[in-house]
PDB file of N, CA and C in Angstrom:
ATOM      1  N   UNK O   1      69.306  22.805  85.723  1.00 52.00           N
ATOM      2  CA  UNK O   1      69.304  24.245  85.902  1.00 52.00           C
ATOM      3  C   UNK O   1      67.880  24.761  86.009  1.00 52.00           C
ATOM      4  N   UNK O   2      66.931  23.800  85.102  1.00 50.00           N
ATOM      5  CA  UNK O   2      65.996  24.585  85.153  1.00 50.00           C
ATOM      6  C   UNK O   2      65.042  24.446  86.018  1.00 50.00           C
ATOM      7  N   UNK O   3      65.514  23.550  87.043  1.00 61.00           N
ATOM      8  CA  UNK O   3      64.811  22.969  88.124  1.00 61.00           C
ATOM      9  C   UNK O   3      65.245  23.302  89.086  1.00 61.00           C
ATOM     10  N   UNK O   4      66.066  24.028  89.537  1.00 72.00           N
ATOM     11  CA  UNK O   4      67.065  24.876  90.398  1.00 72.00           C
ATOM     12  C   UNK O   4      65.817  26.199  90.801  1.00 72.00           C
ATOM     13  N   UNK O   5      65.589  26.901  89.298  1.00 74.00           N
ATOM     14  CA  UNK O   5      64.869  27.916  89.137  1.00 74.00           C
ATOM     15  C   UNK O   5      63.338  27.974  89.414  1.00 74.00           C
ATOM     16  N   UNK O   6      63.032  26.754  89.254  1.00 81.00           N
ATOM     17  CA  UNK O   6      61.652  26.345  88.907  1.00 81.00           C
ATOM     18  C   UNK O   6      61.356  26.995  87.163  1.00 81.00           C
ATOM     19  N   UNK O   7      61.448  26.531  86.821  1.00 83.00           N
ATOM     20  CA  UNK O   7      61.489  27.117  85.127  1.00 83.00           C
ATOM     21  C   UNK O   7      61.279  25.914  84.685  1.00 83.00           C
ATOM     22  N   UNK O   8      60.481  25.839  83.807  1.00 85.00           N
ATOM     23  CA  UNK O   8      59.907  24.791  82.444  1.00 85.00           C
ATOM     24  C   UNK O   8      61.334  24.276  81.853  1.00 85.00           C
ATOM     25  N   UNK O   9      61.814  23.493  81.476  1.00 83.00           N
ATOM     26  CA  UNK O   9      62.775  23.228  80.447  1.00 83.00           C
ATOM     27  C   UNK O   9      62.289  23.837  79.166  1.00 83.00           C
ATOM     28  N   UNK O  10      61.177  23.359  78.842  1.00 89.00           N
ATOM     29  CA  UNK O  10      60.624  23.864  77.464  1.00 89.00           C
ATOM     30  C   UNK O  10      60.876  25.591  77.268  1.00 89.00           C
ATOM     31  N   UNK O  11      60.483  26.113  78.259  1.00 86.00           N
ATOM     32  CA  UNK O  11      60.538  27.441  78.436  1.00 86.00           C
ATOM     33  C   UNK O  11      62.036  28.356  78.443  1.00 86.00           C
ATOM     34  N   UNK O  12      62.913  27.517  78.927  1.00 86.00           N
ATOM     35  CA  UNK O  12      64.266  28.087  79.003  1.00 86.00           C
ATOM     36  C   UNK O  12      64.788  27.459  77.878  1.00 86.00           C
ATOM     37  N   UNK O  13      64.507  26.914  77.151  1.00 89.00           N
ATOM     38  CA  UNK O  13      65.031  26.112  75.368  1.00 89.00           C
ATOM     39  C   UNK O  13      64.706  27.194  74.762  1.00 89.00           C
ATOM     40  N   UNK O  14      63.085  27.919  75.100  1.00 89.00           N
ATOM     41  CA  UNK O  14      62.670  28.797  73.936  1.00 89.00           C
ATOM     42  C   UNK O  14      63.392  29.708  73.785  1.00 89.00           C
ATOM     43  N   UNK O  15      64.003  30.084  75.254  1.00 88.00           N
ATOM     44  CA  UNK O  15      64.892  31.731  75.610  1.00 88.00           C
ATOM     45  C   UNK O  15      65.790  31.522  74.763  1.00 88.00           C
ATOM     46  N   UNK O  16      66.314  30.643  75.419  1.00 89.00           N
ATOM     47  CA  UNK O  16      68.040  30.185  74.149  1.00 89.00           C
ATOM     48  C   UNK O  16      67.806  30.478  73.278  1.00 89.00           C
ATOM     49  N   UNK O  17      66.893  30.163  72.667  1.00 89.00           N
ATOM     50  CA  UNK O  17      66.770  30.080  70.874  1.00 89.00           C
ATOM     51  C   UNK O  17      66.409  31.483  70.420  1.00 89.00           C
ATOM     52  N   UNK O  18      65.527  31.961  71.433  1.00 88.00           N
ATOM     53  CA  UNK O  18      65.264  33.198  70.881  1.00 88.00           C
ATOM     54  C   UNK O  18      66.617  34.059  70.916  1.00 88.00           C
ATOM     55  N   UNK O  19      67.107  34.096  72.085  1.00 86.00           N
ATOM     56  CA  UNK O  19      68.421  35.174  72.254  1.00 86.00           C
ATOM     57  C   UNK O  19      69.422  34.762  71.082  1.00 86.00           C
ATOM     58  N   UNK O  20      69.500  33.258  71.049  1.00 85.00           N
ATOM     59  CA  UNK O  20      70.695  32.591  69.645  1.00 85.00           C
ATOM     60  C   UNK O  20      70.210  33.442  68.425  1.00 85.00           C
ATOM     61  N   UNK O  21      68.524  33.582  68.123  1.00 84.00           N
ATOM     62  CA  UNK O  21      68.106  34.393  66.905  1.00 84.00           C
ATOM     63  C   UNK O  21      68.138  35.598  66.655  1.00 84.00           C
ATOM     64  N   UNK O  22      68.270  36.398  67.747  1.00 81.00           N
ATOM     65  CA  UNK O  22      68.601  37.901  68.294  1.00 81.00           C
ATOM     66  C   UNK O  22      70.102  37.714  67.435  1.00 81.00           C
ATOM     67  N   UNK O  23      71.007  37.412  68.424  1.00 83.00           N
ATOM     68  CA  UNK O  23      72.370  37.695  68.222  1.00 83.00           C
ATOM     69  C   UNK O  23      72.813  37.299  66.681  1.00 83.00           C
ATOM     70  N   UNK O  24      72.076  36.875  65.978  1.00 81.00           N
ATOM     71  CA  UNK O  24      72.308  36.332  64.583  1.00 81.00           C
ATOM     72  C   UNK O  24      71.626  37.700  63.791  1.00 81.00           C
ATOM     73  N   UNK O  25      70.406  37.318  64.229  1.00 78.00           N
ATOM     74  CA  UNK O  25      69.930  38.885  63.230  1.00 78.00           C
ATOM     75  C   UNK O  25      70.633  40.286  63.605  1.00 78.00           C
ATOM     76  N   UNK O  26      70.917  40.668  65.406  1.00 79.00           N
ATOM     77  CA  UNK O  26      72.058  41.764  65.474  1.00 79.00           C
ATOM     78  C   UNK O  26      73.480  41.673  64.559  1.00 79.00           C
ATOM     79  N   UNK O  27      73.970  40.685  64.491  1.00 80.00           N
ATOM     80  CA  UNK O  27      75.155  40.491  63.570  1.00 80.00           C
ATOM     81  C   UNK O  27      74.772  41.035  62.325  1.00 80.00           C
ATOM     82  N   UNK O  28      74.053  40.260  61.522  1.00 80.00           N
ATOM     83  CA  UNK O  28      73.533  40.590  59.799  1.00 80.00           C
ATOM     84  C   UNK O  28      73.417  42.139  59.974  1.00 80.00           C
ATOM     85  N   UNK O  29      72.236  42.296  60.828  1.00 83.00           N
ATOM     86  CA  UNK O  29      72.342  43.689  60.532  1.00 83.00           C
ATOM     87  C   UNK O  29      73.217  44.524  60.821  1.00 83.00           C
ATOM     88  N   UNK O  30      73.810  44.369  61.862  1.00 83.00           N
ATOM     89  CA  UNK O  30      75.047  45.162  61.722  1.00 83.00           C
ATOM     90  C   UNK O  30      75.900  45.403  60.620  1.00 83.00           C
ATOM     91  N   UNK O  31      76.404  44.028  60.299  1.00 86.00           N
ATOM     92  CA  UNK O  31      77.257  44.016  58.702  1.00 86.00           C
ATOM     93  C   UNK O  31      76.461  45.147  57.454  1.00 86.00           C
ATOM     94  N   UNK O  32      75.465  44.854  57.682  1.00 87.00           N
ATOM     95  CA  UNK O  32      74.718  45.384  56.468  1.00 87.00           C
ATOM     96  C   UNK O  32      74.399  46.852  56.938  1.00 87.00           C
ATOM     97  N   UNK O  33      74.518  47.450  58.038  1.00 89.00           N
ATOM     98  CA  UNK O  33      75.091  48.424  58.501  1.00 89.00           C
ATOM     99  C   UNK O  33      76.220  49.076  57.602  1.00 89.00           C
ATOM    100  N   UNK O  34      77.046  48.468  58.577  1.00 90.00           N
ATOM    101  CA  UNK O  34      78.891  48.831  57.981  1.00 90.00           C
ATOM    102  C   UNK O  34      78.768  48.543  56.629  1.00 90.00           C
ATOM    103  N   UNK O  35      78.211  47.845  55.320  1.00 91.00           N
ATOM    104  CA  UNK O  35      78.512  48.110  54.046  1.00 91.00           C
ATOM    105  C   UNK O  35      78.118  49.318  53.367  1.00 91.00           C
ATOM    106  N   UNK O  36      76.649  49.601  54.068  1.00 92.00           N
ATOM    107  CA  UNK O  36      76.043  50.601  53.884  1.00 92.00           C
ATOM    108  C   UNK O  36      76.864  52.026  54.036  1.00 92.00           C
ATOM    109  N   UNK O  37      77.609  51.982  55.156  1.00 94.00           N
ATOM    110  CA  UNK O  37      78.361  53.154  55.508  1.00 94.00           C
ATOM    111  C   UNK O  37      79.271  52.817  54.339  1.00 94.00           C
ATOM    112  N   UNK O  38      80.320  52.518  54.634  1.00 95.00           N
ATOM    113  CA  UNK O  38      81.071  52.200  53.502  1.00 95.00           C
ATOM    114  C   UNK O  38      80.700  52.717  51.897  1.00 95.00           C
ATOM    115  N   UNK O  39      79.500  52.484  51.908  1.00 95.00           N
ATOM    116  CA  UNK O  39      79.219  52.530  50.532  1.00 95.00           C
ATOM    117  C   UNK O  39      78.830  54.272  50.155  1.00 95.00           C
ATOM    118  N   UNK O  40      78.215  54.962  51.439  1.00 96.00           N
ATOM    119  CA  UNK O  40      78.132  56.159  51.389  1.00 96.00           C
ATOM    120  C   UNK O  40      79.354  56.679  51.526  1.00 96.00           C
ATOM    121  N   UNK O  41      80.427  56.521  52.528  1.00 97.00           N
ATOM    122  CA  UNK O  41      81.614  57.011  52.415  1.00 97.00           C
ATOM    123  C   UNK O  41      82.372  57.469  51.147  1.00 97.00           C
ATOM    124  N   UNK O  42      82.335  56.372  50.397  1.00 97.00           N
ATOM    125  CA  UNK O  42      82.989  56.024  48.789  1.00 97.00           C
ATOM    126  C   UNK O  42      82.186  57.160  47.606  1.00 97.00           C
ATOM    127  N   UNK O  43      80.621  57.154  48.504  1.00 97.00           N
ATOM    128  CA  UNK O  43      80.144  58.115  47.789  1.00 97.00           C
ATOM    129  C   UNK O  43      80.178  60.022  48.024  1.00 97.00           C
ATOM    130  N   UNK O  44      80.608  59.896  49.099  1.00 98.00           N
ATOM    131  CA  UNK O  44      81.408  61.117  49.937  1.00 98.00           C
ATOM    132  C   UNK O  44      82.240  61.597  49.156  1.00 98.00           C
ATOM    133  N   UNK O  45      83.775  60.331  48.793  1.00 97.00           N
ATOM    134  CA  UNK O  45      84.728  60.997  48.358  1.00 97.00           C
ATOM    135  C   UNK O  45      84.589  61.534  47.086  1.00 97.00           C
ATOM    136  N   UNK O  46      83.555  60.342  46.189  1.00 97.00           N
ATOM    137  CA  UNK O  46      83.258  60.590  44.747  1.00 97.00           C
ATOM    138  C   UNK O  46      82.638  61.978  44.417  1.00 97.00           C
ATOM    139  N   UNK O  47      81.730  62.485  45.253  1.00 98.00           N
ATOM    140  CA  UNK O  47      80.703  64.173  45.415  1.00 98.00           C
ATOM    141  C   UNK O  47      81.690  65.304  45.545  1.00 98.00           C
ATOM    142  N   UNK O  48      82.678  65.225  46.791  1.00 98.00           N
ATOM    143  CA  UNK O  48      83.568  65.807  47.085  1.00 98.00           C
ATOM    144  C   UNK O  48      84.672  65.994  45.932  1.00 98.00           C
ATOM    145  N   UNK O  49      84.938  65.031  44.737  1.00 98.00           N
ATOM    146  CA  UNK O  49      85.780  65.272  43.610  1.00 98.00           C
ATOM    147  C   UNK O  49      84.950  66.159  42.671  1.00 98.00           C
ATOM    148  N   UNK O  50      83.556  64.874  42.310  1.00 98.00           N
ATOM    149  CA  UNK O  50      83.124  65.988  41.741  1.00 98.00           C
ATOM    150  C   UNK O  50      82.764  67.687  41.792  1.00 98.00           C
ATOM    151  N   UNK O  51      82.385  67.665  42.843  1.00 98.00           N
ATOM    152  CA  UNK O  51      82.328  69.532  43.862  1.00 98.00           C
ATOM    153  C   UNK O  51      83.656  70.356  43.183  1.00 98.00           C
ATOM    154  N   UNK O  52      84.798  69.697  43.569  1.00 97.00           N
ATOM    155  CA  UNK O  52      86.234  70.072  42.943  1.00 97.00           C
ATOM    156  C   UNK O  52      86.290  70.552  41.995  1.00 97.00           C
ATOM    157  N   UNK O  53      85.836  69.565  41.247  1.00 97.00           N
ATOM    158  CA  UNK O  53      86.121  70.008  39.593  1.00 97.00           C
ATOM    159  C   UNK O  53      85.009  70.880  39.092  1.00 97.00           C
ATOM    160  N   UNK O  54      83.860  71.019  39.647  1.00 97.00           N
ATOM    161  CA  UNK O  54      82.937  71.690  39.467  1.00 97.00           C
ATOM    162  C   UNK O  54      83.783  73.219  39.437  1.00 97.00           C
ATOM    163  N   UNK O  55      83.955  72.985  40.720  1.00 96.00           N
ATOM    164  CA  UNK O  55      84.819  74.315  41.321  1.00 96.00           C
ATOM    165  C   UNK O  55      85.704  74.887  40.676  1.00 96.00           C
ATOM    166  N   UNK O  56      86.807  74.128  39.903  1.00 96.00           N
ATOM    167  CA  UNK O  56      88.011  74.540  39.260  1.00 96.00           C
ATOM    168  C   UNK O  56      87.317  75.063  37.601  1.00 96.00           C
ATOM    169  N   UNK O  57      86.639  74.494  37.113  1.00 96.00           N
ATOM    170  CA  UNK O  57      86.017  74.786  35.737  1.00 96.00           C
ATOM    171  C   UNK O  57      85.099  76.087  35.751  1.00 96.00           C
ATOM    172  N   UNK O  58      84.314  76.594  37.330  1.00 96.00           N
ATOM    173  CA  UNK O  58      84.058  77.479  37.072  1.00 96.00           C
ATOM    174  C   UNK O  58      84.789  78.670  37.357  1.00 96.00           C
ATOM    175  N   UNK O  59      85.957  78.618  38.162  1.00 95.00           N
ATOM    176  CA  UNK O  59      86.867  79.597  38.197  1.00 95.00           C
ATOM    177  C   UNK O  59      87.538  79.908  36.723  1.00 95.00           C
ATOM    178  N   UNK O  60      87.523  78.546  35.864  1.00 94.00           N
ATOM    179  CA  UNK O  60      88.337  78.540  35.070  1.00 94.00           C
ATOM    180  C   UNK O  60      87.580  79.686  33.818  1.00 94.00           C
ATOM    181  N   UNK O  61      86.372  79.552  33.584  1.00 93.00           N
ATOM    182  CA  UNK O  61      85.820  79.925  33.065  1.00 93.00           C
ATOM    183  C   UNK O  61      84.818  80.987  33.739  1.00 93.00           C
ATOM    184  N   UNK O  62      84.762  82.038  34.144  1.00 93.00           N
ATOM    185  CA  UNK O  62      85.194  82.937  34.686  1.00 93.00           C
ATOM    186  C   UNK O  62      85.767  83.783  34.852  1.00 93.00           C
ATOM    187  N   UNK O  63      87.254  82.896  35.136  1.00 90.00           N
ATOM    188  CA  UNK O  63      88.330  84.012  34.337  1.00 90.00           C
ATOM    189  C   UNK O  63      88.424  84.837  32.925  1.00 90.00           C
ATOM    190  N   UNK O  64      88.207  83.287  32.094  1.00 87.00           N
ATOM    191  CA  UNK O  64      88.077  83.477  30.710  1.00 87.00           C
ATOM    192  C   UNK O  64      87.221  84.716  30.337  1.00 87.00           C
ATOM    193  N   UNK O  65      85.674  84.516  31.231  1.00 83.00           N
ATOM    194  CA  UNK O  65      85.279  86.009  30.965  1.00 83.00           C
ATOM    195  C   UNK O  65      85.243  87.114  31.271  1.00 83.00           C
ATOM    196  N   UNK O  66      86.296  87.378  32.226  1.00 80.00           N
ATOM    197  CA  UNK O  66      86.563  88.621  32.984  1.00 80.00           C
ATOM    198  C   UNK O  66      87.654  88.621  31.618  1.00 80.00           C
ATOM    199  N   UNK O  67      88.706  87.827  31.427  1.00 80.00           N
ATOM    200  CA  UNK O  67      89.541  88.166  30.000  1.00 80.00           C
ATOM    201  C   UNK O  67      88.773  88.695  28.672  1.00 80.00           C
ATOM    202  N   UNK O  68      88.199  87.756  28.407  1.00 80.00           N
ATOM    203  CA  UNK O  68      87.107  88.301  27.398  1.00 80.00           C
ATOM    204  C   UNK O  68      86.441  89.584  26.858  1.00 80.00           C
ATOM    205  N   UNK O  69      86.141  90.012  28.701  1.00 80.00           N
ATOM    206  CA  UNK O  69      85.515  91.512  28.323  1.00 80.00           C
ATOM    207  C   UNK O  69      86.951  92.585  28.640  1.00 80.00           C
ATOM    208  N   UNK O  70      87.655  92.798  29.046  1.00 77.00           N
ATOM    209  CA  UNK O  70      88.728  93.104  29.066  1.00 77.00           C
ATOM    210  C   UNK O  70      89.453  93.554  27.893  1.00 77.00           C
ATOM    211  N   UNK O  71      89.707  92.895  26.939  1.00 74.00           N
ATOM    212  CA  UNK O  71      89.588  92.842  25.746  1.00 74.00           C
ATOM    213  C   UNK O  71      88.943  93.982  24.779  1.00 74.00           C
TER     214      UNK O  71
END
């Protein structure tokens, strides 16, 4: 093939290897990508509960002192 091209053998081994090392490190990082998301997601839902309850305790109390002065 590589004499087809006029190309080094040595030279078209290196490509391979380099592109084989590409597509290995694109993989990893990708994965380590997607855990990453994942891991913020999880932390999405966890903020979003807490926000909630934030929310409900200060209505709750609130009320209490609109009752309070009422009174």
């Amino acid at each position: 093939m590589g004499t087809l091209l006029d190309i080094n053998p040595a030279t078209l081994r290196n490509w391979v290897t380099r592109a084989e090392q590409n597509e290995t490190g694109l993989a990893a990082e990708a994965e380590s990508e997607s855990e990453e998301l994942k891991a913020l997601q999880r932390e999405v839902v966890e903020l979003r509960r807490a926000n909630e309850i934030l929310r409900t305790a200060s209505a709750f109390f609130a009320a209490a002192e609109v009752d309070r002065r009422l009174r």
